[in-house]
mmCIF file of C-alpha atoms in Angstrom:
data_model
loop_
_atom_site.group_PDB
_atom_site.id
_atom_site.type_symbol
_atom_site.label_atom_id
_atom_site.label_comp_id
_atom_site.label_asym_id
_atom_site.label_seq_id
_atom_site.Cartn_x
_atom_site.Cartn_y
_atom_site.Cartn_z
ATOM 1 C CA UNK E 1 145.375 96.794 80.728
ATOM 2 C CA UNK E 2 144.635 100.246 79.116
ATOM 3 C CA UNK E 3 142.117 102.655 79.810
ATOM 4 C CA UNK E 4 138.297 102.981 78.969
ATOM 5 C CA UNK E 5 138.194 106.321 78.353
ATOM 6 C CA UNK E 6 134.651 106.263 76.724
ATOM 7 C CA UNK E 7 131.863 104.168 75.987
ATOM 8 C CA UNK E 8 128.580 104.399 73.982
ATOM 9 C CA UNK E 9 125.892 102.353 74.643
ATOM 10 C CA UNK E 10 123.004 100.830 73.077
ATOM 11 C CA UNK E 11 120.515 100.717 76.437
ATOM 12 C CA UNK E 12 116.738 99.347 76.916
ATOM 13 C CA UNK E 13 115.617 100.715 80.100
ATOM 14 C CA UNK E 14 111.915 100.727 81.181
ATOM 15 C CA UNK E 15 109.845 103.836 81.481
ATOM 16 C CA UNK E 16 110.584 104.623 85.398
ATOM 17 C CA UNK E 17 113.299 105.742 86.429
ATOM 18 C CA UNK E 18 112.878 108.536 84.202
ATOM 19 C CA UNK E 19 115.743 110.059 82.035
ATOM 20 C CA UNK E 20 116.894 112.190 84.391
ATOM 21 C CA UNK E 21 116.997 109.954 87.323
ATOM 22 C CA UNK E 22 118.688 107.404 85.267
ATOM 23 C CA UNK E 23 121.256 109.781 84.053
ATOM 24 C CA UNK E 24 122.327 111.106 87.741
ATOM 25 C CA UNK E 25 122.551 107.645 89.212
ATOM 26 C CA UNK E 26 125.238 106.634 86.580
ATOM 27 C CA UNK E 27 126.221 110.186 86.853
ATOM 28 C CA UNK E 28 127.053 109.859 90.719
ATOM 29 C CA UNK E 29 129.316 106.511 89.548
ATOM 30 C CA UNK E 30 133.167 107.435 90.752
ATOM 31 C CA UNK E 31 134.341 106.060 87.515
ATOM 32 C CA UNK E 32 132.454 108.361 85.458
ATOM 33 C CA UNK E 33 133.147 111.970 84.772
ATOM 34 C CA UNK E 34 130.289 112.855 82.594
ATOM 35 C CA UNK E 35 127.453 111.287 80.907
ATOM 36 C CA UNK E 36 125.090 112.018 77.977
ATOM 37 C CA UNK E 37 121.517 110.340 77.414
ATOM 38 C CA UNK E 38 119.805 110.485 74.308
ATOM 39 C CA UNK E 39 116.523 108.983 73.895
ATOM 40 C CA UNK E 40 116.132 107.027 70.659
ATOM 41 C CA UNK E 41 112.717 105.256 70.643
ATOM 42 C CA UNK E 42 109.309 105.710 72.808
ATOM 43 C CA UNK E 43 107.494 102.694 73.619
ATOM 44 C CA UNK E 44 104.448 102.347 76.115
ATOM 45 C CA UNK E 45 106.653 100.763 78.822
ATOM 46 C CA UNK E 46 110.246 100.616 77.924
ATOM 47 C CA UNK E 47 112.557 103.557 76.331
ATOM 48 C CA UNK E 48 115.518 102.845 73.804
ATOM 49 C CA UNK E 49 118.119 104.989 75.316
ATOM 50 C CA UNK E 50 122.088 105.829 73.953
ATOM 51 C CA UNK E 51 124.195 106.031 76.966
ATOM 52 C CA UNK E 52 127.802 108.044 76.553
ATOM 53 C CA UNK E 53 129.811 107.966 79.801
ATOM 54 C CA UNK E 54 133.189 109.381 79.945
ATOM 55 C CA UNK E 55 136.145 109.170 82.637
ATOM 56 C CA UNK E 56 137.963 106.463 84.076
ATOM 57 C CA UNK E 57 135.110 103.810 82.573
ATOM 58 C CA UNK E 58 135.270 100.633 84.731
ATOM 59 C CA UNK E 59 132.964 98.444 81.999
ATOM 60 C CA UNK E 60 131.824 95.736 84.315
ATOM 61 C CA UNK E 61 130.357 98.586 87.344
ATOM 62 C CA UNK E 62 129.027 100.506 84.238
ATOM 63 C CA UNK E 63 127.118 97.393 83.347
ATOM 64 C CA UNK E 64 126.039 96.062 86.637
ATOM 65 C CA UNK E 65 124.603 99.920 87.591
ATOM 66 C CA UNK E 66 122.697 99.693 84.242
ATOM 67 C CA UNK E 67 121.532 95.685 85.156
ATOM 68 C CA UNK E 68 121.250 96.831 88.780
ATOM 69 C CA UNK E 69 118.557 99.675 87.602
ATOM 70 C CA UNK E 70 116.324 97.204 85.541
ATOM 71 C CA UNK E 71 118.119 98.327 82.362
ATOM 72 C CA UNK E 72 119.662 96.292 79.681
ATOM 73 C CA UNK E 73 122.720 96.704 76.998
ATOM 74 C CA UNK E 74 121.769 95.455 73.876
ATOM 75 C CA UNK E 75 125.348 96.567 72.233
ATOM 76 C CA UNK E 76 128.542 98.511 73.354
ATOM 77 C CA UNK E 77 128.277 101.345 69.973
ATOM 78 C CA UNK E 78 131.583 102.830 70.479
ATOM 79 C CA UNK E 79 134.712 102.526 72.824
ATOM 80 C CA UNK E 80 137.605 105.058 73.281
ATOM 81 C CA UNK E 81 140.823 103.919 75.122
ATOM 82 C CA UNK E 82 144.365 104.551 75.728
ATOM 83 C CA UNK E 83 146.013 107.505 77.238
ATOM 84 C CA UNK E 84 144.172 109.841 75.554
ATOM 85 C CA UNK E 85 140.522 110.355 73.818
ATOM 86 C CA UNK E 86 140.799 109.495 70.314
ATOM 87 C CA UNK E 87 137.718 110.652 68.168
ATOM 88 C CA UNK E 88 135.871 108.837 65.329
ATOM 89 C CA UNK E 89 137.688 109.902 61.926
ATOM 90 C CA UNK E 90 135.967 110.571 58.639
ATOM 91 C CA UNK E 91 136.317 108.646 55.607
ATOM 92 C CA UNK E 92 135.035 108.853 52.417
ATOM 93 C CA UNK E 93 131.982 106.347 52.980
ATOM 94 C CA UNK E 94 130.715 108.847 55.720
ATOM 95 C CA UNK P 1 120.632 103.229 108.622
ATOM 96 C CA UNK P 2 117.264 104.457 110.024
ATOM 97 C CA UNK P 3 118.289 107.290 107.910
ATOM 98 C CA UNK P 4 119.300 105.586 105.073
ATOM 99 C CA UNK P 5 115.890 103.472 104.800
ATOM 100 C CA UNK P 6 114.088 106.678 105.523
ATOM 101 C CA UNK P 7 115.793 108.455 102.921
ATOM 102 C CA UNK P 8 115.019 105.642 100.311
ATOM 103 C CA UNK P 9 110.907 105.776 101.730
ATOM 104 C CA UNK P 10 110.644 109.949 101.244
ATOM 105 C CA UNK P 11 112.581 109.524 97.456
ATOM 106 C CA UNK P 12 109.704 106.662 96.612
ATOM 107 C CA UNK P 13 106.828 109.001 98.314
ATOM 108 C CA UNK P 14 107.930 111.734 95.804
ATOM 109 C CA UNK P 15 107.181 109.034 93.118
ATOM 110 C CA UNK P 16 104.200 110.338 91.215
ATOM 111 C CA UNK P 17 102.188 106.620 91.054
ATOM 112 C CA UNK P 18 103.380 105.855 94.896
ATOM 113 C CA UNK P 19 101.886 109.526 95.904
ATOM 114 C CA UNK P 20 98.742 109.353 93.890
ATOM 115 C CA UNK P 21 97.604 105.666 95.248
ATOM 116 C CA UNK P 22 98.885 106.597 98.536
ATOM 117 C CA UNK P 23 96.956 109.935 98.686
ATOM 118 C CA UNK P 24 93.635 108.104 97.486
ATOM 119 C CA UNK P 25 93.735 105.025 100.266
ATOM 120 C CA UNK P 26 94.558 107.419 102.856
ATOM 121 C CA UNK P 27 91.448 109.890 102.144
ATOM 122 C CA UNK P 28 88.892 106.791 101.096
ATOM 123 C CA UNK P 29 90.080 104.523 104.323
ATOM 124 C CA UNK P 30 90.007 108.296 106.572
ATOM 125 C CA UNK P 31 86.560 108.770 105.220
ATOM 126 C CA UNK P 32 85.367 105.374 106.681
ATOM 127 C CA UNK P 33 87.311 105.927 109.624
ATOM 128 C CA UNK P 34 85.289 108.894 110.280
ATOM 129 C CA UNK P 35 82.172 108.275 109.499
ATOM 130 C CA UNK P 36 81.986 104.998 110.925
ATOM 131 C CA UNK P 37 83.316 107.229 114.365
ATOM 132 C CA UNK P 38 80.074 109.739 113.806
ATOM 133 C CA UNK P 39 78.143 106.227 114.102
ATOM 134 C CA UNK P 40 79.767 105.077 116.931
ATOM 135 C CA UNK P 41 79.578 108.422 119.071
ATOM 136 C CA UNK P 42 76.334 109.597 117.887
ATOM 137 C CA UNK P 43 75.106 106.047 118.664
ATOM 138 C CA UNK P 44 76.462 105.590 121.630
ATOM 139 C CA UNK P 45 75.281 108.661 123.116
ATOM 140 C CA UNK P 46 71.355 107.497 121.596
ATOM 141 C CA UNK P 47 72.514 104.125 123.319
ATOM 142 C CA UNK P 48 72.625 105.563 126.662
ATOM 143 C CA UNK P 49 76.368 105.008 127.415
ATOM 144 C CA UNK P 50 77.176 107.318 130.461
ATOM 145 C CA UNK P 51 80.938 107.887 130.536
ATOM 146 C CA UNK P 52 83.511 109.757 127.829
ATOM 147 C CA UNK P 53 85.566 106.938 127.754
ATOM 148 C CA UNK P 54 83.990 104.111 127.161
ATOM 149 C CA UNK P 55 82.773 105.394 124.372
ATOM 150 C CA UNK P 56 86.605 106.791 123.073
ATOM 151 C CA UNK P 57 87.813 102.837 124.052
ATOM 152 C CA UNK P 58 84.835 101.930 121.567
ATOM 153 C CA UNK P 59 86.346 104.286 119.065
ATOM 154 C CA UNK P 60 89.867 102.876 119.656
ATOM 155 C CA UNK P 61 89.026 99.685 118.904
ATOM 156 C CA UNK P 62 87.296 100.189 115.909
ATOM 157 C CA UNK P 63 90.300 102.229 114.624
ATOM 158 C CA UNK P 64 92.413 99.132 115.521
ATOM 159 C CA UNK P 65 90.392 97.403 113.561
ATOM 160 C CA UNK P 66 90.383 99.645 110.505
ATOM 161 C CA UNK P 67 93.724 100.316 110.453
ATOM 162 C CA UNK P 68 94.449 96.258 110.475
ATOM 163 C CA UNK P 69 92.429 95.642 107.752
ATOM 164 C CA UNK P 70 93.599 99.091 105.887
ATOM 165 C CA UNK P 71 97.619 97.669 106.097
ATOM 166 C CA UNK P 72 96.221 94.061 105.361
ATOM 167 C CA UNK P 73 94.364 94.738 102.404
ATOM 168 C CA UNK P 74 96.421 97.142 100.634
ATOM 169 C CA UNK P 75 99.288 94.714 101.283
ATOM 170 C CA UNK P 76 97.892 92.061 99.448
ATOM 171 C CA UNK P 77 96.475 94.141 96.671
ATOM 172 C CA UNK P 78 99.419 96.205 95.705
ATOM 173 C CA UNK P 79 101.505 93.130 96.488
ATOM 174 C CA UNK P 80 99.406 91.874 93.423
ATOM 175 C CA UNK P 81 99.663 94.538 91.690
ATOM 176 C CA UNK P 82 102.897 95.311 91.543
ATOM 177 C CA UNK P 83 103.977 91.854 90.450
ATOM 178 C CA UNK P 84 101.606 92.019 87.719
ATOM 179 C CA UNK P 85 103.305 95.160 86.549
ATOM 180 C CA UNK P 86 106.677 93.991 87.069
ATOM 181 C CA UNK P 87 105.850 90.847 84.973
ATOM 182 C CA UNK P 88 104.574 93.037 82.226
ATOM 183 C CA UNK P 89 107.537 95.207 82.246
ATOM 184 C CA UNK P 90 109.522 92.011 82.027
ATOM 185 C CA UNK P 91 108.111 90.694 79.337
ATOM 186 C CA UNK P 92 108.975 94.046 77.305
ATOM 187 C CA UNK P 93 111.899 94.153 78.710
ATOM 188 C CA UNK P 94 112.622 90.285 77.933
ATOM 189 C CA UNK P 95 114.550 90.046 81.278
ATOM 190 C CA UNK P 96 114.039 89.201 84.989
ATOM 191 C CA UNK P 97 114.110 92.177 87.216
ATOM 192 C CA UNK P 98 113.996 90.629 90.771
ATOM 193 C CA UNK P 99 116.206 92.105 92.764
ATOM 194 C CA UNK P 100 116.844 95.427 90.949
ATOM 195 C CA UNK P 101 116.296 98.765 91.820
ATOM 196 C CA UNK P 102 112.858 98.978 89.892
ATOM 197 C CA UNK P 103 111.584 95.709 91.984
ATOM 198 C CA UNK P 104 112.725 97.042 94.880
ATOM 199 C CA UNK P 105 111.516 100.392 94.709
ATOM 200 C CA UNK P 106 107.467 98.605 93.818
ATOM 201 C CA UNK P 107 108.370 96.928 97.369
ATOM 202 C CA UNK P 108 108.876 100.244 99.298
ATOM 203 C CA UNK P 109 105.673 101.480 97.392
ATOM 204 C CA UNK P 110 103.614 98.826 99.091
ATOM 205 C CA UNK P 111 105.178 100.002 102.162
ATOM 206 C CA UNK P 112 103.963 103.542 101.468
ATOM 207 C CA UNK P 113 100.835 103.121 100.524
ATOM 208 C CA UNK P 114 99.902 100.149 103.291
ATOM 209 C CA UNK P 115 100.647 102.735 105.947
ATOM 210 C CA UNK P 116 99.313 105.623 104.282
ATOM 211 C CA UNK P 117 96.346 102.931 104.048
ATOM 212 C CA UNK P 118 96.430 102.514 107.697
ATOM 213 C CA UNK P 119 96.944 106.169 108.772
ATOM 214 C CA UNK P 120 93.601 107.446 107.153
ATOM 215 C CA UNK P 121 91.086 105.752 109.639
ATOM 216 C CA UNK P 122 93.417 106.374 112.841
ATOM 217 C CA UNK P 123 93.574 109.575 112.114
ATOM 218 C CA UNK P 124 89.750 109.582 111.347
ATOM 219 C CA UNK P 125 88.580 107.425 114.493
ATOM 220 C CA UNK P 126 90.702 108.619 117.204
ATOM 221 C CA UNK P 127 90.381 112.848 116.132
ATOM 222 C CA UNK P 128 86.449 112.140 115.559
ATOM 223 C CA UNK P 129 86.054 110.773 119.276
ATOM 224 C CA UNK P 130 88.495 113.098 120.476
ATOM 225 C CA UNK P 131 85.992 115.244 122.299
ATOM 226 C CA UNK P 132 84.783 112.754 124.727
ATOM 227 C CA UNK P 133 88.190 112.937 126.259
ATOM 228 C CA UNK P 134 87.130 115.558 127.359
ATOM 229 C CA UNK P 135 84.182 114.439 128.820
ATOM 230 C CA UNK P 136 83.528 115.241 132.919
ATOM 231 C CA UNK P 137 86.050 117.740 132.547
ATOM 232 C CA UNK P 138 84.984 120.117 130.403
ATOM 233 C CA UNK P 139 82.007 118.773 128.343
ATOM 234 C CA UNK P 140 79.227 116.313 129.472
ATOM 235 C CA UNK P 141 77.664 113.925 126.888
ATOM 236 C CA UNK P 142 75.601 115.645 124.994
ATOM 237 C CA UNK P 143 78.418 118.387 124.487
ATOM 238 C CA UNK P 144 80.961 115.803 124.090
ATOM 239 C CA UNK P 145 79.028 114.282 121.215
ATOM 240 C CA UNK P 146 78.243 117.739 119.280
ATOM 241 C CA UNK P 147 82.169 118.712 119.465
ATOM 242 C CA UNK P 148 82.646 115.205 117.833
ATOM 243 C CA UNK P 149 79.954 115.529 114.972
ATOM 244 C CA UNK P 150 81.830 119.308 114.520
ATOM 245 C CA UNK P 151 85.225 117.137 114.562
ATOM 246 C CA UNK P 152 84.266 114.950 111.986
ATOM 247 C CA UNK P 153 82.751 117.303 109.455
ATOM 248 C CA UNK P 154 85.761 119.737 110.051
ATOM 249 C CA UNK P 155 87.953 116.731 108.732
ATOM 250 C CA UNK P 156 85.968 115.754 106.438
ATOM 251 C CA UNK P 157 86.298 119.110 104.996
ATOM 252 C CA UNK P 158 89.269 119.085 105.235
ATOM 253 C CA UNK P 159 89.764 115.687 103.084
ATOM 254 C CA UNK P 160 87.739 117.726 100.732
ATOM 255 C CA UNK P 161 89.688 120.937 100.401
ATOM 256 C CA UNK P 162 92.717 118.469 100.539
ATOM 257 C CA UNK P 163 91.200 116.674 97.513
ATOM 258 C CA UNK P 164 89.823 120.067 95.249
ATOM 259 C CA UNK P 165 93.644 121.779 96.114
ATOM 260 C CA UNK P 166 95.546 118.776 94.437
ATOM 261 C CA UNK P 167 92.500 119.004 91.525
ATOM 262 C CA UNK P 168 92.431 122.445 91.200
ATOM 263 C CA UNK P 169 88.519 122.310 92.108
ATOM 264 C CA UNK P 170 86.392 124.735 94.153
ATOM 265 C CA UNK P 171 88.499 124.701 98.074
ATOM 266 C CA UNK P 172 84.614 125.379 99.342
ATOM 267 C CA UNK P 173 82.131 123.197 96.994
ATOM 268 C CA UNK P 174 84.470 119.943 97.851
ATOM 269 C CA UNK P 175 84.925 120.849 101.455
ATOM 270 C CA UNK P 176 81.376 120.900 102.114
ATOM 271 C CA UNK P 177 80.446 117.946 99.923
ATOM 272 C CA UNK P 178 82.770 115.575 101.950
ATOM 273 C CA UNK P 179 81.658 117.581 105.193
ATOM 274 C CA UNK P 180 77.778 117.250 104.384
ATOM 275 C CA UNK P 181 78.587 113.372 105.043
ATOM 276 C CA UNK P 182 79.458 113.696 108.589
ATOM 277 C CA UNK P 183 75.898 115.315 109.066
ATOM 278 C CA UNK P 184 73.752 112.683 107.182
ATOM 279 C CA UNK P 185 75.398 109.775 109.146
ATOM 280 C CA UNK P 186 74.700 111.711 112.490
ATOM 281 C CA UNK P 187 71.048 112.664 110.925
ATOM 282 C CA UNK P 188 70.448 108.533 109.723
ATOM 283 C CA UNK P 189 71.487 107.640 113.933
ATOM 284 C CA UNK P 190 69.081 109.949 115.198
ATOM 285 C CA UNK P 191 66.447 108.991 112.619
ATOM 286 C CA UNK P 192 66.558 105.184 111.994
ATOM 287 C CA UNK P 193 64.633 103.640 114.423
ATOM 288 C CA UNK P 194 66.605 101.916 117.185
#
């Protein structure tokens, strides 16, 4: 089986645990060697977050941290794997 | 794994909605808990009651008895609470969240704030009849019962600069608001007839 090497992620989390707190807990994940959360959409009580995480991805602990926080994926947005990091290429409908 | 669970009840006291409910039971409950204390040592002393320590045992029991019902309601109420929020949350989140980290960290909050619940008229009770502790050693009754009133209103002050330094108020005007209470319950005792 090849290597996750990234994933982007669609995420609904609710309002607590804040951004930050979210992003260190998947941070502190052994599998992961860096993260990036972007917020996407405010609502009163739940926040529409885009989760990168890059390293060694192990999809099903990424996904049970996320459930185990009281988040939820609502799509998997992008996944790099293989021996290296391959980045999305242009084409002329971009 | 004392540690561990201690760890996890200082990271949900740093929680801003666990501190601020926390922080209000403790002061309101620690505000009965002392003035009901400035009743029962200005009226026992009114009453006649001739040793220190009967009238600290008096004291204890009525903090046993605030502190119960301090835990016990706050229990139920935030246990309430806290289900009704984490069934609204679920219903924007359109997913169950027993068992995650968001349900369980509502759980340790009603741990937090039942004790902190429980805390505020111990601390109130037992400091306000400290004094007659001392009673037959160094103070008789009447001193005894003085040095409590003093007690009282110094906490209570303190409750109220407590209160005006986490509201950037006036330290002084809020200190001697809450502390002016101490003296009107000792004032009612000595006034209402019996």
């Amino acid at each position: 089986m090849t290597q996750i090497r990234r994933l982007v992620l669609d995420v609904l989390k609710p309002r607590e645990p804040e951004m930050i707190e979210f992003t260190e807990e998947i941070s502190e994940m052994e599998c992961v060697d860096g993260i990036n959360s972007s917020l996407i959409e405010v609502d009163e009580k739940v926040r529409n977050v885009k989760v990168t995480v890059e390293g060694e991805i192990d999809e099903q602990k990424i996904r049970d941290k996320i459930e185990d926080i009281g988040a939820s994926i609502h799509s998997i947005d992008e996944v790099a794997a293989g021996e290296k990091l391959v980045e999305e290429s242009k084409t002329l409908q971009d | 794994m004392i540690l561990e669970k201690f760890r996890e009840l200082k990271k949900t006291w740093n929680k801003d909605e666990v501190k601020s409910i926390s922080r209000r039971y403790f002061i309101s409950n620690g505000f009965d808990g002392t003035l009901t204390a400035v009743g029962i040592t200005v009226g026992s002393y009114l009453s006649g009651v001739s040793t220190g320590a009967t009238v600290f045992k008096v004291a204890a029991g009525a903090a046993v008895g605030l502190a119960t019902s301090g835990v016990w309601s706050v229990w139920e109420i935030e246990k309430a609470e806290k289900l009704a929020q984490l069934h609204d949350l679920e219903e924007n989140m359109l997913k169950e969240l027993e068992g995650t980290e968001i349900h369980q960290i509502k759980k340790q909050g009603r741990v937090v704030n039942a004790v902190a619940s429980g805390a505020g008229p111990v601390l109130g009770v037992l400091l306000t009849a400290s004094p007659f502790l001392l009673e037959g050693i160094l103070l008789n009754m009447f001193q005894s019962t003085a040095a409590s009133v003093l007690m009282a209103v110094g906490l209570l002050f303190g409750f109220g600069v407590y209160m005006a330094d986490i509201s950037e108020q006036n330290w002084l005007k809020a200190g001697l608001r809450m502390g002016l209470a101490g003296l009107v319950v000792a004032a009612l005792n000595i006034l209402l007839p019996g």
